[in-house]
Short mmCIF file of C-alpha atoms in Angstrom, two decimals:
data_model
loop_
_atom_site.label_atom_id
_atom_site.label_comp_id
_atom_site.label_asym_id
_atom_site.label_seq_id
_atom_site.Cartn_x
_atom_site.Cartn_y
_atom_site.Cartn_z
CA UNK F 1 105.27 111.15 24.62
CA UNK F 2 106.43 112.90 27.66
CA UNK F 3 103.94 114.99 29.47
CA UNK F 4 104.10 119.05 29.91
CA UNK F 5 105.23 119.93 33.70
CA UNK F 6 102.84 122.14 34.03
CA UNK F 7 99.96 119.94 33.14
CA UNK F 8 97.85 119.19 36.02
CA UNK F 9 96.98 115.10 35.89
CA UNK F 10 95.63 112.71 38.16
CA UNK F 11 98.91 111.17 38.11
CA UNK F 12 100.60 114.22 39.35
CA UNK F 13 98.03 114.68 42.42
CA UNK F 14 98.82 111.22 43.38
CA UNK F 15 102.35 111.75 43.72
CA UNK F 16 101.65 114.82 45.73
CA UNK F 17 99.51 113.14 48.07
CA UNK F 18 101.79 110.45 48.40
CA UNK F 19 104.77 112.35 49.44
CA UNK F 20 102.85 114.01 51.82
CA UNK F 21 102.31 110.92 53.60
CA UNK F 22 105.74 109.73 53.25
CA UNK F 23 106.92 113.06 55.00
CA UNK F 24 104.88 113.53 57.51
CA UNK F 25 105.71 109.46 58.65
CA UNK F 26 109.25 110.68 58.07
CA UNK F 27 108.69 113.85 60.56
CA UNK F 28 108.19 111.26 63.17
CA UNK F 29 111.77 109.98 62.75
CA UNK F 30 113.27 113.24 61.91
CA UNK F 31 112.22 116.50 63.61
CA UNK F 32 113.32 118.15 60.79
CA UNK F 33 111.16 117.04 58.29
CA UNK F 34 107.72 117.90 60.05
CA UNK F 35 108.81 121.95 58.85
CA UNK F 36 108.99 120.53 55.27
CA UNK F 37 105.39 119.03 55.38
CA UNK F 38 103.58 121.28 54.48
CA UNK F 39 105.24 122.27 51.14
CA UNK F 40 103.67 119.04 49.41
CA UNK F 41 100.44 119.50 50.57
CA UNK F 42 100.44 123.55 49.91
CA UNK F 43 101.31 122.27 46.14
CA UNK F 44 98.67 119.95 46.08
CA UNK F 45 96.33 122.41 46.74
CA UNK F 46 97.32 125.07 44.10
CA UNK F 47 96.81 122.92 41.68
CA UNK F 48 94.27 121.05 42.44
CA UNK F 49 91.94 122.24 44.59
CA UNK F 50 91.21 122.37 48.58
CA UNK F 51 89.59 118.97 48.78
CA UNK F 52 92.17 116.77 47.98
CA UNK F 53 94.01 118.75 50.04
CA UNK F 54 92.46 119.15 53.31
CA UNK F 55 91.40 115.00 52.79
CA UNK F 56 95.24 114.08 52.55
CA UNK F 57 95.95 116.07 55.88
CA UNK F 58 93.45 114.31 57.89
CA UNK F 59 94.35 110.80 56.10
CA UNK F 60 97.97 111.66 56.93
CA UNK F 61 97.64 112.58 60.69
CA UNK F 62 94.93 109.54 60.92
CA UNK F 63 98.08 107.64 59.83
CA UNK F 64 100.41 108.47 61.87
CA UNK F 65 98.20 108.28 64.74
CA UNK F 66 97.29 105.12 63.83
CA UNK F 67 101.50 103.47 63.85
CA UNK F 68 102.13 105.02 66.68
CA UNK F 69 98.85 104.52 69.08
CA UNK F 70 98.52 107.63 69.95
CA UNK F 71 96.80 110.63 69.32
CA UNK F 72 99.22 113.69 69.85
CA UNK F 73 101.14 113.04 67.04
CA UNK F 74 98.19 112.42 65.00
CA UNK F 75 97.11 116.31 66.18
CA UNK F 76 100.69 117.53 65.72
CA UNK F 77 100.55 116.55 61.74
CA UNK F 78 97.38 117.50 61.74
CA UNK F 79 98.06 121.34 62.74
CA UNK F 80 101.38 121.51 61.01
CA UNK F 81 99.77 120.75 58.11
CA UNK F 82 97.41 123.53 58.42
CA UNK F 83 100.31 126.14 57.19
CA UNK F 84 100.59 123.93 53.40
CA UNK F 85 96.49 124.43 53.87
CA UNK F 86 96.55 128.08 54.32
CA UNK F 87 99.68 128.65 52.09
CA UNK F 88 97.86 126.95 49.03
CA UNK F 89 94.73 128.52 49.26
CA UNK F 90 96.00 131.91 49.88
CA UNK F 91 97.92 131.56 46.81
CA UNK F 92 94.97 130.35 44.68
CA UNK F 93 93.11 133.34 46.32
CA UNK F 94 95.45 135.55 44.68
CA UNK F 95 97.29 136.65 47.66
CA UNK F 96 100.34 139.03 47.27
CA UNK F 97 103.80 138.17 49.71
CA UNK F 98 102.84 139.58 52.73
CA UNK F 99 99.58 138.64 53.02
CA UNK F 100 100.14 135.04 52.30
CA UNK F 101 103.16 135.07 54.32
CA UNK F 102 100.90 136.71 57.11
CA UNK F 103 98.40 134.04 57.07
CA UNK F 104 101.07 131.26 56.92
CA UNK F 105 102.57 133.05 60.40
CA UNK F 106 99.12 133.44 62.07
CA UNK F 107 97.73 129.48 61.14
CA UNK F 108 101.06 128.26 62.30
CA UNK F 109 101.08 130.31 65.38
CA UNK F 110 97.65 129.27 66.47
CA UNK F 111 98.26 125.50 65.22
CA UNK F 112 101.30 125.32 67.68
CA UNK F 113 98.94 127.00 70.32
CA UNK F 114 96.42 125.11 70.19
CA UNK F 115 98.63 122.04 69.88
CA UNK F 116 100.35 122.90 72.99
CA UNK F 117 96.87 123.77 74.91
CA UNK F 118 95.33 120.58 73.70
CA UNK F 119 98.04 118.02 74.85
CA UNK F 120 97.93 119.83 78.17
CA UNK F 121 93.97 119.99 79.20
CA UNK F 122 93.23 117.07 77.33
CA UNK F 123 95.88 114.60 77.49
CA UNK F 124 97.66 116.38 81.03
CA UNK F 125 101.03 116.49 79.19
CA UNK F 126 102.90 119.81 79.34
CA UNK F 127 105.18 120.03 76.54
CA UNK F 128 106.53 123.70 77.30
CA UNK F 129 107.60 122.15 80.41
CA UNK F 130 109.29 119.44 78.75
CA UNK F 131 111.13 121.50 76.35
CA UNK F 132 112.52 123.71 78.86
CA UNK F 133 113.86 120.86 80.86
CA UNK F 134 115.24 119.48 77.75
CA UNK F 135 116.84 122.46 77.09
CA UNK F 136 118.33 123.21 80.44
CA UNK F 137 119.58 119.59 80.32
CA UNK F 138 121.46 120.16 77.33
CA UNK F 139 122.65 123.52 79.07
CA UNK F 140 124.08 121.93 81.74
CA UNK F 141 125.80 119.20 79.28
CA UNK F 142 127.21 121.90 77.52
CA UNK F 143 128.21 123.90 80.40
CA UNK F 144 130.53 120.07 82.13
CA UNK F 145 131.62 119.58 78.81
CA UNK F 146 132.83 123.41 78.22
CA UNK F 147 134.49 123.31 81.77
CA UNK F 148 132.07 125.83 82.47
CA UNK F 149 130.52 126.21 86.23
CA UNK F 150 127.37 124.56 86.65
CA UNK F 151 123.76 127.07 87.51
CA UNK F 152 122.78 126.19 90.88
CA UNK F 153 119.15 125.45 91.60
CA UNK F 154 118.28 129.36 92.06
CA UNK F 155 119.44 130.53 88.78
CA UNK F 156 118.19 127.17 87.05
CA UNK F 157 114.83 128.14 88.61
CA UNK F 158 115.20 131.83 87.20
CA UNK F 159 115.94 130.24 84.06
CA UNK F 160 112.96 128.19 83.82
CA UNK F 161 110.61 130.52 84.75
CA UNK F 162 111.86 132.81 82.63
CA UNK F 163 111.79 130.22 79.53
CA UNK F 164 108.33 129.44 80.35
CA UNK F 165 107.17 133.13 80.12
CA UNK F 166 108.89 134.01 76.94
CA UNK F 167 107.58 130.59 75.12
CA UNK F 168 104.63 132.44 73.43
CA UNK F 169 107.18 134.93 72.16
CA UNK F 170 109.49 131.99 71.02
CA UNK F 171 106.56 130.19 69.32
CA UNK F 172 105.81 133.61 67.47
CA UNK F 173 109.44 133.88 65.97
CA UNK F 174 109.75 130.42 65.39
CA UNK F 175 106.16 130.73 63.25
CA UNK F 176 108.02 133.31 61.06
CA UNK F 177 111.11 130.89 60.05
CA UNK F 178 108.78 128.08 59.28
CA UNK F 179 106.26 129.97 57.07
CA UNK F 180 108.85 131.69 55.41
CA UNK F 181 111.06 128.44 54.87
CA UNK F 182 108.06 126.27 53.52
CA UNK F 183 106.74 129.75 51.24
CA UNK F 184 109.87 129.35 50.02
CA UNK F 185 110.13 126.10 49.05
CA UNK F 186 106.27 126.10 47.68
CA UNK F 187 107.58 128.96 45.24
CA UNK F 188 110.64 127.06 44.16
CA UNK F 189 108.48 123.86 43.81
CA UNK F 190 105.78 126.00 41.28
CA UNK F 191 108.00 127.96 39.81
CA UNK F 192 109.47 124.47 38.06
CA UNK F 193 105.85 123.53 37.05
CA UNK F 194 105.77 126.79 35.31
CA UNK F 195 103.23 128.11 37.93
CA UNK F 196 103.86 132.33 38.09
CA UNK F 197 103.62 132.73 42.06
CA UNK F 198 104.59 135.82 43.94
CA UNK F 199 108.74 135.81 44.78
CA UNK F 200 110.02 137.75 47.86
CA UNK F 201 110.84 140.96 47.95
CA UNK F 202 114.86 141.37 47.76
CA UNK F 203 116.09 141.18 51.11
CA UNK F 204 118.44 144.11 51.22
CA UNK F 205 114.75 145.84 51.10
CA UNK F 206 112.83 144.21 53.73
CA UNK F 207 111.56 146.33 56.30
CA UNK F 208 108.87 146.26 59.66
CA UNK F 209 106.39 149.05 59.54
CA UNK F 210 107.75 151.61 61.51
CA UNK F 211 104.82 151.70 64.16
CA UNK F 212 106.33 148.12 66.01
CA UNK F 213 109.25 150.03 67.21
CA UNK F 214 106.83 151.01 69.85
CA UNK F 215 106.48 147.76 70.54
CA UNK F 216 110.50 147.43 71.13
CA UNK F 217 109.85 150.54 73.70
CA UNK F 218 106.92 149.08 75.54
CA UNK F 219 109.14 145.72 76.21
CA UNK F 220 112.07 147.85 77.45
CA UNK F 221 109.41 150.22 79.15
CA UNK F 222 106.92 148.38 80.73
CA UNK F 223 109.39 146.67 83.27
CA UNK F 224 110.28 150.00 84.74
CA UNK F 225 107.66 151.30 85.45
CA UNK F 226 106.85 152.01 89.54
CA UNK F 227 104.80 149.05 91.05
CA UNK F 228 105.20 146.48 88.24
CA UNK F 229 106.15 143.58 90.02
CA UNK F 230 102.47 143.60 91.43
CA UNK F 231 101.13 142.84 87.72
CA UNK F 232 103.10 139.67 86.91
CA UNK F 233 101.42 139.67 83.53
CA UNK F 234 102.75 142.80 82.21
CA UNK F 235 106.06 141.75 83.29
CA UNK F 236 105.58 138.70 81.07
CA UNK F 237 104.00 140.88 77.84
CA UNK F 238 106.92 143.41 78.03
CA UNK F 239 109.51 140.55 78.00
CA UNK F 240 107.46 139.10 75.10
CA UNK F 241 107.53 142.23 72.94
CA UNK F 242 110.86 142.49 73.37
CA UNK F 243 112.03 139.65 72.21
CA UNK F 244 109.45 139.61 68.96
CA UNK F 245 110.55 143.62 68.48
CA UNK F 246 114.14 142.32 69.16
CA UNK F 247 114.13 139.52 66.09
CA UNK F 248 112.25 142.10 63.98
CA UNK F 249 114.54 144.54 64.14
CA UNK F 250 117.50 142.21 64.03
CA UNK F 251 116.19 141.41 60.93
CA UNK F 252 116.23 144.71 59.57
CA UNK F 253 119.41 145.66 60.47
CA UNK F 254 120.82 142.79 58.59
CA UNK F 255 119.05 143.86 55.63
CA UNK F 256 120.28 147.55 56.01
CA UNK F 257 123.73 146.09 56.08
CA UNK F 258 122.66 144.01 52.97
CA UNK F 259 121.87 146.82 50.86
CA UNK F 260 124.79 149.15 51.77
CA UNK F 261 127.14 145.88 51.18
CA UNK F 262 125.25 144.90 48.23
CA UNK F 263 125.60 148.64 46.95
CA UNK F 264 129.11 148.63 47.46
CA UNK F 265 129.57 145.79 45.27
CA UNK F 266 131.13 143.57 48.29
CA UNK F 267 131.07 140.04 46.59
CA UNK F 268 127.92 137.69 48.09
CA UNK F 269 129.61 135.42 49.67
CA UNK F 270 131.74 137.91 51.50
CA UNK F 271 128.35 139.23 52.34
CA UNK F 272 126.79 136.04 54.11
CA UNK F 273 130.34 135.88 56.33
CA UNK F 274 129.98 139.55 56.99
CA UNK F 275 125.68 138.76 58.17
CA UNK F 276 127.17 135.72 60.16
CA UNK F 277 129.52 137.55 62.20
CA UNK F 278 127.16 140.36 62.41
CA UNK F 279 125.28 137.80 64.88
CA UNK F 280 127.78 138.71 67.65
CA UNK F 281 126.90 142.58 67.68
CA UNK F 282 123.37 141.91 67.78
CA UNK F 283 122.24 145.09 69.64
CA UNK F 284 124.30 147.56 67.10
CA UNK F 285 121.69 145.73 64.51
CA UNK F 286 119.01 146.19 66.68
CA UNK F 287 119.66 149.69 66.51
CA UNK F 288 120.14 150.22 62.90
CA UNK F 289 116.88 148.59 62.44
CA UNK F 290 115.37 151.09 65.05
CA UNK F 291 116.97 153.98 62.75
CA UNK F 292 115.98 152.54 60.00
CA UNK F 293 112.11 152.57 60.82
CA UNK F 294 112.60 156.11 61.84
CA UNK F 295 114.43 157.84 59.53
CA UNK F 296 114.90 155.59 56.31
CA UNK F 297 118.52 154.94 55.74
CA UNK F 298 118.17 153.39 52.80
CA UNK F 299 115.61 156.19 51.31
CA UNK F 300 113.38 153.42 50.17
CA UNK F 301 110.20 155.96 51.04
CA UNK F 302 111.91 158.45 48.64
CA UNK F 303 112.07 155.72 45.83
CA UNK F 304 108.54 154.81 46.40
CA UNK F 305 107.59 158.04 45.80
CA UNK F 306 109.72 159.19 42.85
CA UNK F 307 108.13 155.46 41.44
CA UNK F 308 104.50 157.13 42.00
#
């Protein structure tokens, strides 16, 4: 006789902790997989307990370690699979959307810090600087094969630095899209066990608090102020600010256009060609999100309070 889904056996925790350690020896093949890694583990977890799960990360990043001789990769599936930690244990905590999702973005933000801070004082190996000259290389491949006109040393210089000083920015954004994708996929994954988990709120209602517009303003701001180019370090948290505020905002200005599409009964997948073309006037959604957090164009406040 078949067994219920939902029932929680040994059998089942096996299989969890096995493809956990199939995909993180998989994320060394394919950078892709290392954002999926955590979704096994966060399972594990739910349903059985912190233990198993915080043994199976160390056993997997001991693994890895171990096939490749070396211990940065061991540390790199060791932090990534701190999000499926925190994501798992939030939700048997009783955690509602955004606070789960909030953890998730501030354990994979400090993971990929301290990753980054480790390889470099301990093992001398910068990787920001070796992803911005991987990216510039592939800039400049792009540019020859575009029949563009190659940067010349200067600007490729500018470009650097400026790279450099936005990575913590960069690393804060990129946190977001890999906490949201593996939440995601965790509540998909539950959901089919017949697990009741918290779902996302509907994106044509997602909004920023309406305070981290200041934020936006400080970034554009900061840089104009007289006698700034004597603080280097406020040069480099106003260009940081902008570029989180910038994404944020982005963000909600898609969803404003969501909801006003979605209330006009425009068909979905006219929708997603509508949000994908949107990408090339990203400042006009910048500045509906702006509005948006000012002066509520989609009157969710008034809702909220009629609901009350």
């Amino acid at each position: 006789m078949a067994s219920d889904p939902g029932e929680k056996t040994g059998r089942e925790r096996f299989i969890l902790v096995v493809i956990t350690f199939i995909t993180a020896l998989l994320s060394t093949v394919f950078s892709t997989m290392l954002i999926l890694a955590p979704v096994p583990l966060a399972v594990l977890i739910y349903r059985h307990g912190l233990r198993p799960g915080i043994s199976t990360a160390l056993f997997s990043g001991i693994l890895v370690g171990g096939l490749l001789q070396h211990p940065i990769p061991m540390l790199l599936i060791i932090f990534v699979l701190a999000l499926g930690v925190a994501i798992g244990e939030a939700l048997r905590d009783g955690f509602n959307v955004r606070q789960i999702l909030l953890v998730g973005w501030a354990v994979t933000f400090l993971a990929f810090t301290a990753f980054f801070l480790v390889s470099r004082y301990t093992f001398g190996i910068d990787l920001v600087e070796a992803a911005v000259d991987v990216w510039l290389e592939q800039l400049g491949k792009f540019t020859t094969a575009s029949g563009g006109i190659p940067l010349s040393e200067e600007e490729l210089a500018q470009l650097s630095g400026h790279l450099r000083a936005i990575w913590p920015g960069t690393m804060a954004i990129s946190s977001v899209f890999v906490c949201v994708v593996n939440y995601w996929l965790v509540r998909r994954w539950l959901s089919r066990l017949g697990e009741e988990v918290p779902s996302f709120t509907p994106f044509a209602r997602w909004r920023v608090p309406w305070y981290l517009t200041w934020g936006y303003i400080a970034g554009l701001g900061i840089p104009l102020l007289p006698g700034i180019s004597r603080t280097p370090w406020l040069i480099v948290l106003a260009a940081n600010l902008e570029l989180v505020s910038r994404f944020l905002f982005t963000v909600q200005g898609l969803a404003v256009m969501w909801f006003y599409l979605t209330r006009w009964g425009v068909r979905k997948w006219i929708r997603i060609i509508i949000a994908g073309l949107s990408a090339l006037v990203m400042p006009l959604l910048v500045f509906i999100g702006l509005l948006d957090s000012w002066f509520d164009l989609r009157r969710l406040d008034r809702e909220s309070s009629e609901d009350t």
